[in-house]
CSV table of C-alpha atoms in Angstrom, one decimal:
chain,number,residue,atom,x,y,z
A,22,MET,CA,95.8,139.9,103.2
A,23,SER,CA,98.0,137.5,104.9
A,24,GLU,CA,96.1,137.9,108.1
A,25,GLN,CA,92.9,137.1,106.4
A,26,SER,CA,94.2,134.0,104.7
A,27,THR,CA,95.3,132.5,108.0
A,28,GLN,CA,91.7,132.5,109.0
A,29,THR,CA,90.4,130.4,106.2
A,30,PRO,CA,89.7,126.8,106.8
A,31,ARG,CA,92.1,124.4,105.1
A,32,ILE,CA,92.8,120.7,104.8
A,33,ARG,CA,96.2,119.6,105.8
A,34,ALA,CA,98.1,116.3,105.7
A,35,ASN,CA,98.8,115.2,109.2
A,36,ARG,CA,100.1,112.2,111.1
A,37,PHE,CA,98.3,111.1,114.2
A,38,SER,CA,99.4,108.3,116.3
A,39,LEU,CA,96.6,105.8,116.8
A,40,MET,CA,96.5,102.7,118.9
A,41,THR,CA,95.7,99.6,117.0
A,42,LEU,CA,94.0,96.7,118.8
A,43,GLU,CA,95.2,93.6,117.1
A,44,TRP,CA,92.7,90.8,117.2
A,45,PRO,CA,94.7,87.6,116.9
A,46,ASP,CA,93.6,84.9,114.5
A,47,GLY,CA,91.8,82.0,116.0
A,48,ILE,CA,90.3,83.9,118.9
A,49,GLU,CA,86.5,84.0,118.8
A,50,ASP,CA,85.9,87.2,120.8
A,51,LEU,CA,87.7,89.8,122.8
A,52,ASP,CA,85.1,90.2,125.6
A,53,ALA,CA,87.0,88.8,128.4
A,54,TRP,CA,90.2,90.6,127.5
A,55,LEU,CA,88.5,93.9,127.0
A,56,GLN,CA,86.6,93.6,130.3
A,57,THR,CA,89.9,93.0,132.2
A,58,GLN,CA,91.5,96.0,130.5
A,59,CYS,CA,88.6,98.2,131.3
A,60,ASN,CA,88.6,97.1,134.9
A,61,LYS,CA,92.3,97.8,135.1
A,62,ALA,CA,92.3,101.2,133.5
A,63,PRO,CA,88.8,102.5,132.7
A,64,ALA,CA,89.7,106.1,132.0
A,65,LEU,CA,92.6,105.2,129.7
A,66,MET,CA,90.4,102.8,127.6
A,67,ALA,CA,87.8,105.6,127.2
A,68,GLU,CA,90.4,108.2,126.4
A,69,ILE,CA,92.6,106.7,123.7
A,70,ALA,CA,91.5,106.6,120.1
A,71,LEU,CA,91.6,103.0,119.1
A,72,VAL,CA,91.5,101.3,115.8
A,73,LEU,CA,90.4,97.6,115.7
A,74,LYS,CA,92.2,95.2,113.4
A,75,PRO,CA,90.2,92.0,113.2
A,76,PRO,CA,91.9,88.9,111.7
A,77,ALA,CA,91.4,88.4,107.9
A,78,GLY,CA,88.4,86.2,107.1
A,79,ILE,CA,86.7,86.5,110.4
A,80,ASP,CA,82.9,86.3,110.5
A,81,GLU,CA,81.1,89.6,110.1
A,82,THR,CA,78.8,89.1,113.0
A,83,ALA,CA,81.8,88.6,115.3
A,84,ILE,CA,83.1,92.1,114.4
A,85,HIS,CA,79.6,93.6,114.9
A,86,ARG,CA,79.5,91.9,118.3
A,87,ALA,CA,82.9,93.1,119.3
A,88,VAL,CA,82.2,96.7,118.3
A,89,GLY,CA,78.9,96.6,120.2
A,90,PHE,CA,80.7,95.3,123.3
A,91,MET,CA,83.4,98.0,123.0
A,92,ARG,CA,80.7,100.7,122.8
A,93,ARG,CA,79.0,99.3,125.9
A,94,LEU,CA,82.3,99.5,127.7
A,95,ASN,CA,82.7,103.1,126.5
A,96,ILE,CA,86.0,102.3,124.6
A,97,GLY,CA,87.0,105.1,122.2
A,98,LEU,CA,86.8,103.0,119.0
A,99,ILE,CA,87.2,105.2,115.9
A,100,GLY,CA,87.6,102.8,113.1
A,101,LEU,CA,88.6,99.5,111.6
A,102,THR,CA,91.7,98.5,109.7
A,103,GLY,CA,93.3,95.4,108.2
A,104,ASP,CA,91.5,93.2,105.7
A,105,SER,CA,90.0,95.4,103.0
A,106,ALA,CA,86.9,93.1,103.0
A,107,HIS,CA,86.0,94.7,106.4
A,108,ARG,CA,85.6,98.1,104.8
A,109,VAL,CA,81.9,97.6,104.2
A,110,ILE,CA,81.5,96.6,107.9
A,111,ALA,CA,83.1,99.8,109.0
A,112,GLU,CA,80.7,101.8,106.9
A,113,SER,CA,77.7,99.9,108.2
A,114,LEU,CA,78.9,100.5,111.8
A,115,GLY,CA,79.3,104.2,111.1
A,116,ILE,CA,83.0,104.2,112.0
A,117,ALA,CA,86.0,105.1,109.9
A,118,TRP,CA,87.9,102.7,107.6
A,119,ILE,CA,91.6,103.2,108.0
A,120,SER,CA,93.5,101.7,105.1
A,121,GLY,CA,96.9,100.5,106.0
A,122,GLN,CA,97.8,100.1,102.4
A,123,ASN,CA,99.3,103.6,101.7
A,124,VAL,CA,101.5,103.5,104.8
A,125,THR,CA,104.0,100.9,103.8
A,126,GLU,CA,104.3,97.3,102.7
A,127,PRO,CA,104.9,94.8,105.4
A,128,GLY,CA,108.5,94.0,106.0
A,129,ASP,CA,109.8,97.0,104.2
A,130,ALA,CA,112.5,99.1,105.8
A,131,VAL,CA,110.5,101.6,107.7
A,132,THR,CA,112.5,103.3,110.4
A,133,VAL,CA,110.5,105.2,113.0
A,134,ASP,CA,112.8,106.6,115.5
A,135,ALA,CA,111.2,108.2,118.6
A,136,VAL,CA,112.9,110.3,121.2
A,137,PRO,CA,113.7,108.1,124.1
A,138,ALA,CA,111.7,109.2,127.1
A,139,SER,CA,114.8,109.4,129.3
A,140,VAL,CA,116.3,112.3,127.3
A,141,PRO,CA,114.5,115.4,128.7
A,142,SER,CA,116.0,118.4,127.0
A,143,ILE,CA,117.6,118.0,123.5
A,144,ALA,CA,116.0,115.6,121.1
A,145,GLN,CA,118.9,114.5,119.1
A,146,ALA,CA,118.5,114.3,115.3
A,147,MET,CA,118.1,111.0,113.7
A,148,VAL,CA,121.0,110.4,111.4
A,149,VAL,CA,120.8,107.9,108.5
A,150,GLU,CA,123.2,107.0,105.8
A,151,GLY,CA,122.2,107.0,102.1
A,152,PRO,CA,121.4,106.0,99.5
A,153,ILE,CA,117.8,105.8,100.7
A,154,ARG,CA,116.4,103.4,98.1
A,155,SER,CA,113.1,103.6,96.3
A,156,GLY,CA,110.3,102.2,98.4
A,157,VAL,CA,112.0,102.9,101.7
A,158,GLN,CA,110.2,105.2,104.2
A,159,ILE,CA,111.9,107.0,107.0
A,160,TYR,CA,110.2,108.9,109.7
A,161,ALA,CA,111.9,110.8,112.4
A,162,LYS,CA,109.3,111.2,115.1
A,163,ASP,CA,109.5,114.3,117.3
A,164,ARG,CA,113.0,115.2,116.0
A,165,ASP,CA,115.1,116.3,113.0
A,166,LEU,CA,116.3,114.0,110.3
A,167,VAL,CA,119.7,114.1,108.8
A,168,VAL,CA,120.4,112.1,105.6
A,169,TRP,CA,124.1,111.6,104.7
A,170,GLY,CA,123.9,110.6,101.0
A,171,GLN,CA,121.3,110.4,98.3
A,172,VAL,CA,117.6,110.0,98.6
A,173,SER,CA,116.4,108.0,95.5
A,174,ALA,CA,113.2,108.7,93.5
A,175,GLY,CA,110.4,106.7,95.1
A,176,ALA,CA,111.8,107.0,98.7
A,177,GLU,CA,110.1,109.0,101.3
A,178,ILE,CA,111.8,110.8,104.2
A,179,MET,CA,109.8,112.6,106.9
A,180,ALA,CA,110.4,114.3,110.2
A,181,ASP,CA,108.4,116.2,112.8
A,182,GLY,CA,111.4,118.6,112.8
A,183,HIS,CA,113.8,119.8,110.1
A,184,VAL,CA,115.1,117.6,107.3
A,185,HIS,CA,118.6,117.8,106.1
A,186,VAL,CA,119.9,116.0,103.1
A,187,TYR,CA,123.6,116.1,102.4
A,188,GLY,CA,123.4,114.7,98.9
A,189,ARG,CA,121.0,114.5,96.0
A,190,LEU,CA,117.3,114.5,96.9
A,191,LEU,CA,115.2,112.8,94.3
A,192,GLY,CA,112.4,111.3,96.4
A,193,ARG,CA,109.6,112.8,98.5
A,194,VAL,CA,110.5,114.9,101.5
A,195,ALA,CA,108.3,116.3,104.3
A,196,ALA,CA,109.3,118.4,107.3
A,197,GLY,CA,107.0,119.3,110.2
A,198,VAL,CA,104.7,116.4,109.4
A,199,SER,CA,102.8,116.8,112.7
A,200,GLY,CA,102.1,120.4,111.8
A,201,GLY,CA,105.3,122.2,113.0
A,202,SER,CA,105.1,125.2,110.6
A,203,ASP,CA,108.6,126.4,111.5
A,204,ALA,CA,110.2,123.2,110.3
A,205,GLN,CA,112.5,123.5,107.3
A,206,ILE,CA,114.1,121.4,104.6
A,207,PHE,CA,117.8,121.9,103.8
A,208,CYS,CA,119.2,120.1,100.8
A,209,GLN,CA,122.5,120.0,98.9
A,210,GLN,CA,121.1,119.0,95.5
A,211,PHE,CA,117.4,119.7,95.3
A,212,GLU,CA,115.5,117.6,92.8
A,213,PRO,CA,112.5,116.3,94.8
A,214,THR,CA,109.4,114.5,93.5
A,215,LEU,CA,107.4,116.1,96.3
A,216,VAL,CA,108.2,118.6,98.9
A,217,SER,CA,106.1,119.4,102.0
A,218,VAL,CA,106.4,121.6,105.0
A,219,ALA,CA,103.7,121.3,107.7
A,220,GLY,CA,101.3,119.8,105.1
A,221,ILE,CA,101.8,122.6,102.5
A,222,TYR,CA,103.2,120.8,99.6
A,223,ALA,CA,104.5,121.2,96.0
A,224,SER,CA,105.2,118.7,93.3
A,225,SER,CA,108.4,118.8,91.3
A,226,GLU,CA,106.5,120.7,88.6
A,227,GLN,CA,105.7,123.5,91.0
A,228,VAL,CA,109.3,123.9,92.2
A,229,PRO,CA,110.8,127.0,90.6
A,230,GLU,CA,113.0,125.9,87.7
A,231,THR,CA,115.9,128.1,88.8
A,232,LEU,CA,116.2,126.1,92.0
A,233,TRP,CA,116.5,122.7,90.3
A,234,SER,CA,119.6,120.9,91.4
A,235,ALA,CA,120.7,123.9,93.6
A,236,THR,CA,121.4,123.9,97.2
A,237,VAL,CA,118.1,124.9,98.7
A,238,ARG,CA,116.3,125.6,101.9
A,239,VAL,CA,112.5,125.4,102.1
A,240,GLY,CA,110.2,126.7,104.8
A,241,LEU,CA,106.8,128.4,105.0
A,242,ASP,CA,106.5,132.1,104.3
A,243,ALA,CA,104.9,134.5,106.9
A,244,SER,CA,101.4,133.6,105.8
A,245,GLY,CA,102.0,129.9,106.6
A,246,GLN,CA,100.3,129.1,103.3
A,247,THR,CA,103.0,129.0,100.8
A,248,LEU,CA,106.4,127.3,100.5
A,249,ASN,CA,109.3,129.7,100.5
A,250,TYR,CA,112.5,128.6,98.7
A,251,GLN,CA,116.0,130.0,99.3
A,252,THR,CA,119.3,129.3,97.8
A,253,HIS,CA,122.6,130.9,98.8
A,254,GLU,CA,124.1,131.1,95.4
B,7,MET,CA,132.0,77.9,101.9
B,8,ALA,CA,130.2,78.7,98.7
B,9,THR,CA,129.5,82.3,97.5
B,10,VAL,CA,125.9,83.0,96.6
B,11,VAL,CA,125.6,85.4,93.7
B,12,THR,CA,122.0,86.6,93.0
B,13,VAL,CA,121.3,88.2,89.6
B,14,THR,CA,118.3,90.5,90.0
B,15,SER,CA,116.7,93.6,88.6
B,16,GLY,CA,113.1,94.2,89.8
B,17,LYS,CA,111.9,94.9,86.2
B,18,GLY,CA,111.3,92.1,83.8
B,19,GLY,CA,112.9,91.6,80.4
B,20,VAL,CA,116.2,93.4,81.1
B,21,GLY,CA,118.4,90.4,80.7
B,22,LYS,CA,118.6,88.7,84.1
B,23,THR,CA,118.5,85.1,82.7
B,24,THR,CA,120.9,85.9,79.8
B,25,SER,CA,123.2,87.5,82.4
B,26,SER,CA,122.9,84.6,84.9
B,27,ALA,CA,123.7,82.1,82.2
B,28,ALA,CA,126.7,84.2,81.0
B,29,ILE,CA,128.1,84.9,84.4
B,30,ALA,CA,127.7,81.3,85.6
B,31,ALA,CA,129.4,80.0,82.4
B,32,GLY,CA,132.1,82.7,82.9
B,33,LEU,CA,132.8,81.7,86.5
B,34,ALA,CA,133.0,78.1,85.5
B,35,LYS,CA,135.2,78.8,82.6
B,36,ALA,CA,137.6,80.7,84.9
B,37,GLY,CA,138.0,77.4,86.8
B,38,HIS,CA,135.4,77.8,89.6
B,39,ARG,CA,132.9,75.0,90.3
B,40,THR,CA,129.6,76.8,89.6
B,41,VAL,CA,125.9,76.0,89.7
B,42,VAL,CA,123.2,78.2,88.4
B,43,ILE,CA,119.7,78.0,89.8
B,44,ASP,CA,116.5,79.2,88.2
B,45,PHE,CA,114.3,80.8,90.9
B,46,ASP,CA,111.6,81.7,88.4
B,47,VAL,CA,109.2,78.9,89.4
B,48,GLY,CA,106.3,78.7,87.0
B,49,LEU,CA,108.0,80.6,84.2
B,50,ARG,CA,111.3,78.8,83.8
B,51,ASN,CA,113.6,80.0,81.0
B,52,LEU,CA,117.1,79.4,82.2
B,53,ASP,CA,117.1,75.8,80.9
B,54,LEU,CA,116.3,77.1,77.4
B,55,ILE,CA,119.1,79.7,77.5
B,56,MET,CA,121.5,77.0,78.7
B,57,GLY,CA,120.3,74.6,76.1
B,58,VAL,CA,119.4,71.9,78.5
B,59,GLU,CA,115.5,72.0,78.2
B,60,ARG,CA,115.3,68.4,77.0
B,61,ARG,CA,117.4,67.1,79.9
B,62,VAL,CA,115.2,68.4,82.7
B,63,VAL,CA,113.7,65.5,84.6
B,64,PHE,CA,113.6,66.8,88.2
B,65,ASP,CA,113.8,70.4,89.3
B,66,PHE,CA,114.5,72.8,92.2
B,67,VAL,CA,111.1,72.4,93.7
B,68,ASN,CA,111.3,68.6,93.6
B,69,VAL,CA,114.5,68.8,95.6
B,70,ILE,CA,112.9,71.2,98.1
B,71,THR,CA,109.9,68.9,98.7
B,72,GLY,CA,112.2,65.8,98.8
B,73,GLU,CA,110.7,64.2,95.7
B,74,ALA,CA,114.2,64.0,94.2
B,75,THR,CA,117.8,64.2,95.4
B,76,LEU,CA,120.0,67.0,94.4
B,77,ASN,CA,122.1,64.7,92.3
B,78,GLN,CA,119.1,63.6,90.3
B,79,ALA,CA,118.1,67.2,89.7
B,80,LEU,CA,121.5,68.8,88.8
B,81,ILE,CA,122.2,68.9,85.1
B,82,GLN,CA,125.8,68.9,84.1
B,83,ASP,CA,126.6,71.3,81.3
B,84,LYS,CA,128.1,69.5,78.3
B,85,ARG,CA,130.4,72.3,77.2
B,86,ILE,CA,132.0,73.3,80.6
B,87,ASP,CA,132.9,70.6,83.1
B,88,ASN,CA,132.6,72.9,86.1
B,89,LEU,CA,129.1,74.0,85.4
B,90,SER,CA,125.8,72.6,86.6
B,91,ILE,CA,122.2,73.8,86.2
B,92,LEU,CA,119.3,73.4,88.6
B,93,ALA,CA,116.1,74.1,86.6
B,94,ALA,CA,112.9,75.7,88.0
B,95,SER,CA,109.6,73.9,88.1
B,96,GLN,CA,107.2,74.9,85.4
B,97,THR,CA,104.1,73.4,87.1
B,98,LYS,CA,104.3,74.7,90.6
B,99,ASP,CA,104.0,78.3,91.8
B,100,LYS,CA,106.4,80.5,93.8
B,101,ASP,CA,104.9,79.5,97.1
B,102,ALA,CA,106.7,76.2,96.7
B,103,LEU,CA,109.9,78.0,97.6
B,104,THR,CA,110.3,78.1,101.4
B,105,GLU,CA,113.1,79.7,103.3
B,106,ASP,CA,114.1,76.5,105.0
B,107,GLY,CA,113.8,74.5,101.8
B,108,VAL,CA,116.0,77.0,99.8
B,109,GLU,CA,118.6,77.2,102.6
B,110,LYS,CA,118.8,73.4,102.8
B,111,VAL,CA,119.4,73.1,99.0
B,112,LEU,CA,122.0,75.9,99.1
B,113,GLN,CA,123.8,74.2,102.0
B,114,GLU,CA,123.8,70.9,100.2
B,115,LEU,CA,125.3,72.5,97.1
B,116,ALA,CA,128.0,74.1,99.2
B,117,ASP,CA,128.7,70.8,100.9
B,118,THR,CA,129.0,69.2,97.5
B,119,GLY,CA,131.9,71.5,96.7
B,120,PHE,CA,130.4,74.2,94.5
B,121,GLU,CA,132.3,77.5,94.9
B,122,TYR,CA,129.7,79.8,93.3
B,123,ILE,CA,126.0,79.5,93.4
B,124,VAL,CA,124.4,81.8,90.9
B,125,CYS,CA,120.7,82.5,91.6
B,126,ASP,CA,118.6,83.7,88.6
B,127,SER,CA,115.9,85.8,90.2
B,128,PRO,CA,112.5,86.3,88.7
B,129,ALA,CA,111.2,89.8,88.0
B,130,GLY,CA,109.1,91.6,90.6
B,131,ILE,CA,109.5,91.9,94.4
B,132,GLU,CA,107.4,89.0,95.4
B,133,LYS,CA,108.2,85.6,96.9
B,134,GLY,CA,110.4,84.2,94.1
B,135,ALA,CA,112.5,87.4,94.0
B,136,THR,CA,112.8,87.8,97.7
B,137,MET,CA,113.8,84.1,98.1
B,138,ALA,CA,116.5,84.5,95.4
B,139,LEU,CA,118.0,87.4,97.2
B,140,HIS,CA,117.5,86.2,100.8
B,141,PHE,CA,120.8,84.2,101.0
B,142,ALA,CA,122.8,86.4,98.7
B,143,ASP,CA,126.4,87.3,99.5
B,144,HIS,CA,126.8,89.3,96.3
B,145,ALA,CA,124.0,90.8,94.1
B,146,ILE,CA,124.4,91.7,90.5
B,147,ILE,CA,121.8,94.3,89.6
B,148,VAL,CA,120.9,94.1,85.9
B,149,THR,CA,119.7,97.4,84.6
B,150,ASN,CA,118.8,98.8,81.2
B,151,PRO,CA,119.7,102.4,80.6
B,152,GLU,CA,116.2,103.7,80.9
B,153,VAL,CA,114.4,105.4,83.8
B,154,SER,CA,111.8,102.7,84.8
B,155,SER,CA,114.4,100.0,84.9
B,156,VAL,CA,116.7,102.1,87.0
B,157,ARG,CA,113.9,102.9,89.4
B,158,ASP,CA,113.0,99.3,89.8
B,159,SER,CA,116.7,98.4,90.4
B,160,ASP,CA,116.8,101.1,93.1
B,161,ARG,CA,113.8,99.4,94.7
B,162,ILE,CA,115.4,96.0,94.6
B,163,LEU,CA,118.5,97.4,96.2
B,164,GLY,CA,116.4,98.7,99.0
B,165,ILE,CA,114.9,95.3,99.6
B,166,LEU,CA,118.3,93.7,99.4
B,167,GLN,CA,119.6,95.8,102.2
B,168,SER,CA,116.6,95.4,104.4
B,169,LYS,CA,115.2,91.9,103.8
B,170,SER,CA,118.2,89.7,103.0
B,171,LYS,CA,119.7,87.4,105.6
B,172,ARG,CA,123.0,89.3,105.6
B,173,ALA,CA,121.2,92.7,106.1
B,174,LYS,CA,119.0,91.2,108.9
B,175,GLU,CA,122.2,90.0,110.6
B,176,GLY,CA,123.6,93.5,110.5
B,177,GLY,CA,125.9,92.9,107.5
B,178,LYS,CA,125.7,94.1,103.9
B,179,VAL,CA,125.3,92.3,100.6
B,180,ALA,CA,128.0,93.3,98.1
B,181,GLU,CA,126.3,95.2,95.2
B,182,HIS,CA,127.5,95.2,91.6
B,183,LEU,CA,125.8,97.0,88.7
B,184,LEU,CA,125.6,95.4,85.2
B,185,VAL,CA,124.1,97.7,82.5
B,186,THR,CA,122.7,95.7,79.6
B,187,ARG,CA,121.3,96.5,76.2
B,188,TYR,CA,123.6,99.6,76.0
B,189,ASP,CA,123.6,101.5,72.7
B,190,PRO,CA,126.2,104.3,72.6
B,191,ASP,CA,124.5,105.8,69.5
B,192,ARG,CA,121.2,106.2,71.3
B,193,VAL,CA,123.0,107.5,74.4
B,194,ASP,CA,124.6,110.1,72.2
B,195,GLN,CA,121.2,111.1,70.8
B,196,GLY,CA,119.8,111.5,74.2
B,197,GLU,CA,117.4,108.6,73.8
B,198,MET,CA,119.0,106.5,76.5
B,199,LEU,CA,120.6,107.2,79.8
B,200,SER,CA,124.4,107.1,79.8
B,201,LYS,CA,126.2,104.6,82.0
B,202,GLU,CA,127.4,107.6,84.1
B,203,ASP,CA,123.7,108.7,84.7
B,204,VAL,CA,122.8,105.2,85.8
B,205,CYS,CA,125.7,104.9,88.2
B,206,ASP,CA,124.9,108.3,89.5
B,207,ILE,CA,121.3,107.5,90.3
B,208,LEU,CA,122.0,104.0,91.7
B,209,ALA,CA,125.3,104.8,93.5
B,210,VAL,CA,126.6,101.2,92.9
B,211,ASP,CA,129.9,100.1,91.4
B,212,LEU,CA,129.7,99.2,87.8
B,213,ILE,CA,131.1,95.7,86.8
B,214,GLY,CA,130.1,95.8,83.2
B,215,VAL,CA,128.3,97.3,80.3
B,216,ILE,CA,126.8,94.9,77.8
B,217,PRO,CA,126.1,96.4,74.4
B,218,GLU,CA,122.8,95.8,72.6
B,219,SER,CA,123.8,93.0,70.3
B,220,LYS,CA,122.2,90.5,67.9
B,221,ALA,CA,124.5,87.9,69.4
B,222,VAL,CA,122.3,87.8,72.5
B,223,LEU,CA,119.2,86.8,70.7
B,224,LYS,CA,121.1,84.3,68.6
B,225,ALA,CA,122.6,82.8,71.8
B,226,SER,CA,119.2,82.5,73.5
B,227,ASN,CA,117.7,80.8,70.5
B,228,THR,CA,120.5,78.3,70.1
B,229,GLY,CA,120.8,77.7,73.9
B,230,VAL,CA,124.4,78.7,74.2
B,231,PRO,CA,125.4,81.2,76.9
B,232,VAL,CA,126.5,84.3,75.0
B,233,ILE,CA,129.8,84.5,76.9
B,234,LEU,CA,130.8,81.4,74.9
B,235,ASP,CA,130.5,83.3,71.7
B,236,ALA,CA,134.0,84.8,72.0
B,237,GLU,CA,133.7,86.6,68.7
B,238,SER,CA,130.7,88.7,69.7
B,239,ASP,CA,130.8,92.1,71.4
B,240,ALA,CA,128.3,91.0,74.1
B,241,GLY,CA,130.3,87.8,74.8
B,242,GLN,CA,133.5,89.8,75.3
B,243,ALA,CA,131.7,92.3,77.5
B,244,TYR,CA,130.4,89.5,79.7
B,245,ASP,CA,133.8,88.1,79.9
B,246,ASP,CA,135.1,91.5,81.1
B,247,ALA,CA,132.3,91.7,83.6
B,248,VAL,CA,133.1,88.3,85.1
B,249,ALA,CA,136.8,89.1,85.3
B,250,ARG,CA,136.0,92.3,87.1
B,251,PHE,CA,133.7,90.4,89.5
B,252,LEU,CA,136.7,88.2,90.2
B,253,GLY,CA,138.8,91.2,91.1
B,254,GLU,CA,140.6,91.9,87.8
B,255,GLU,CA,140.8,95.4,86.4
B,256,ARG,CA,139.8,95.8,82.8
B,257,PRO,CA,138.9,98.9,80.8
B,258,MET,CA,135.3,99.3,79.7
B,259,ARG,CA,134.8,98.4,76.1
B,260,PHE,CA,131.9,98.9,73.7
B,261,VAL,CA,130.7,102.1,75.5
B,262,ASP,CA,132.0,104.7,73.1
B,263,LEU,CA,130.4,106.0,69.9
B,264,LYS,CA,131.6,104.1,66.8
B,265,LYS,CA,133.8,106.3,64.6
B,266,ARG,CA,131.9,106.9,61.4
B,267,GLY,CA,133.7,106.8,58.1
B,268,LEU,CA,133.7,109.8,55.7
B,269,LEU,CA,131.3,108.1,53.3
B,270,SER,CA,128.8,107.2,56.1
B,271,ARG,CA,129.0,110.7,57.4
B,272,MET,CA,128.3,112.1,54.0
B,273,PHE,CA,125.5,109.8,53.0
B,274,GLY,CA,124.1,109.0,56.5
B,275,GLY,CA,123.1,105.6,57.7
B,276,ASP,CA,125.1,103.3,59.8
């Protein structure tokens, strides 16, 4: 049964890193700049998935023109972002609209910590000190995340690797956010709003009651379809 | 150098302005030269609570824009010598507050010799609130013992430790928790979070618990900071909170269930 279920299609939450081309305010078109970039590195510009962020309030035709020009240059444009007024333009151009809204508010404490390229072997865990307050988002890219202290309700902590919380976990937690299905969550006092491993998630209602407030470890079971909880008491 | 104390909460209606007025009056009464500033531009209330609404000629925004001098805008309290009030503008909106403008005014207040600058923050996490907490040395987080208020306080604490000037310079704003509208009866019945629950969730040191009290409404309506009503429970609780803020140790009062007499237990009622 478990073998069959791994074959079924499914929708998973994922984080992809996309390049954003920021179009500064007050500049009429990007033609000259784009042409230079393409001359410098044509293969790269065709290869990378790019999201265009036009300045708010710019003329619609300017966006149309820019997108047309990018297509002629064979640039891998996949969508628009930025001013939500541009959503309609993205639709009319047949490209994706990528809302920046649900990511985070500007200026909020978002910590993204990537592994430095110079460290070849062991990616050291990102260690942060709590309390992690409501509205704060922390993402440990390509590594584990260790939280020393509490994670408040309304805070979000994520890692590509494991997540460890030495304290009370009240917020949202996600391990293996880029799809690492062997990632796990270790938590001293488990009271999360949402828990997710490699895109398989459960809300607090779905967390077994017996595990509430316990010291818990969460991973995926052998099928890779369901969350598996363990407590050592 | 003056100490900037921001009174904030995230959520509205929890008692920020009442607390700002009480704390500022308490600090002044303890002998410190204190000014209290209303940051709620467009929805000013502090002048009413302080009972100076008829004496407001110029306001905070006028000083920022240079339409009035600080001396013209500062209102001297008639009850306490050490206390001054800087009212908010009722006609402008919060965009009138600029970082440079606020900093200039705070600096000028410090140069004038004020020891404490109490900033009464508006509700929310927008411009007015972020301006009020930007220059904070200390933050007093006002929270009601209920979940939504506690969550908003948690949010504002996060903003405080990421967006304030001190945080951006690698330091930390000192945090103090003030629980207001506390009703031990309702806590006992499980209708309200206990002060321990609140402290547990927010992980901030408690400087005071203000009981739910009729004296607060009366004080607001008569324009007298409740701390000056020394007979009232709320007034005494604020007095304790200010003393703790200044480093004194005092036991928590008004947090335990009132002992009910035999008759009241037999016949019910309060």
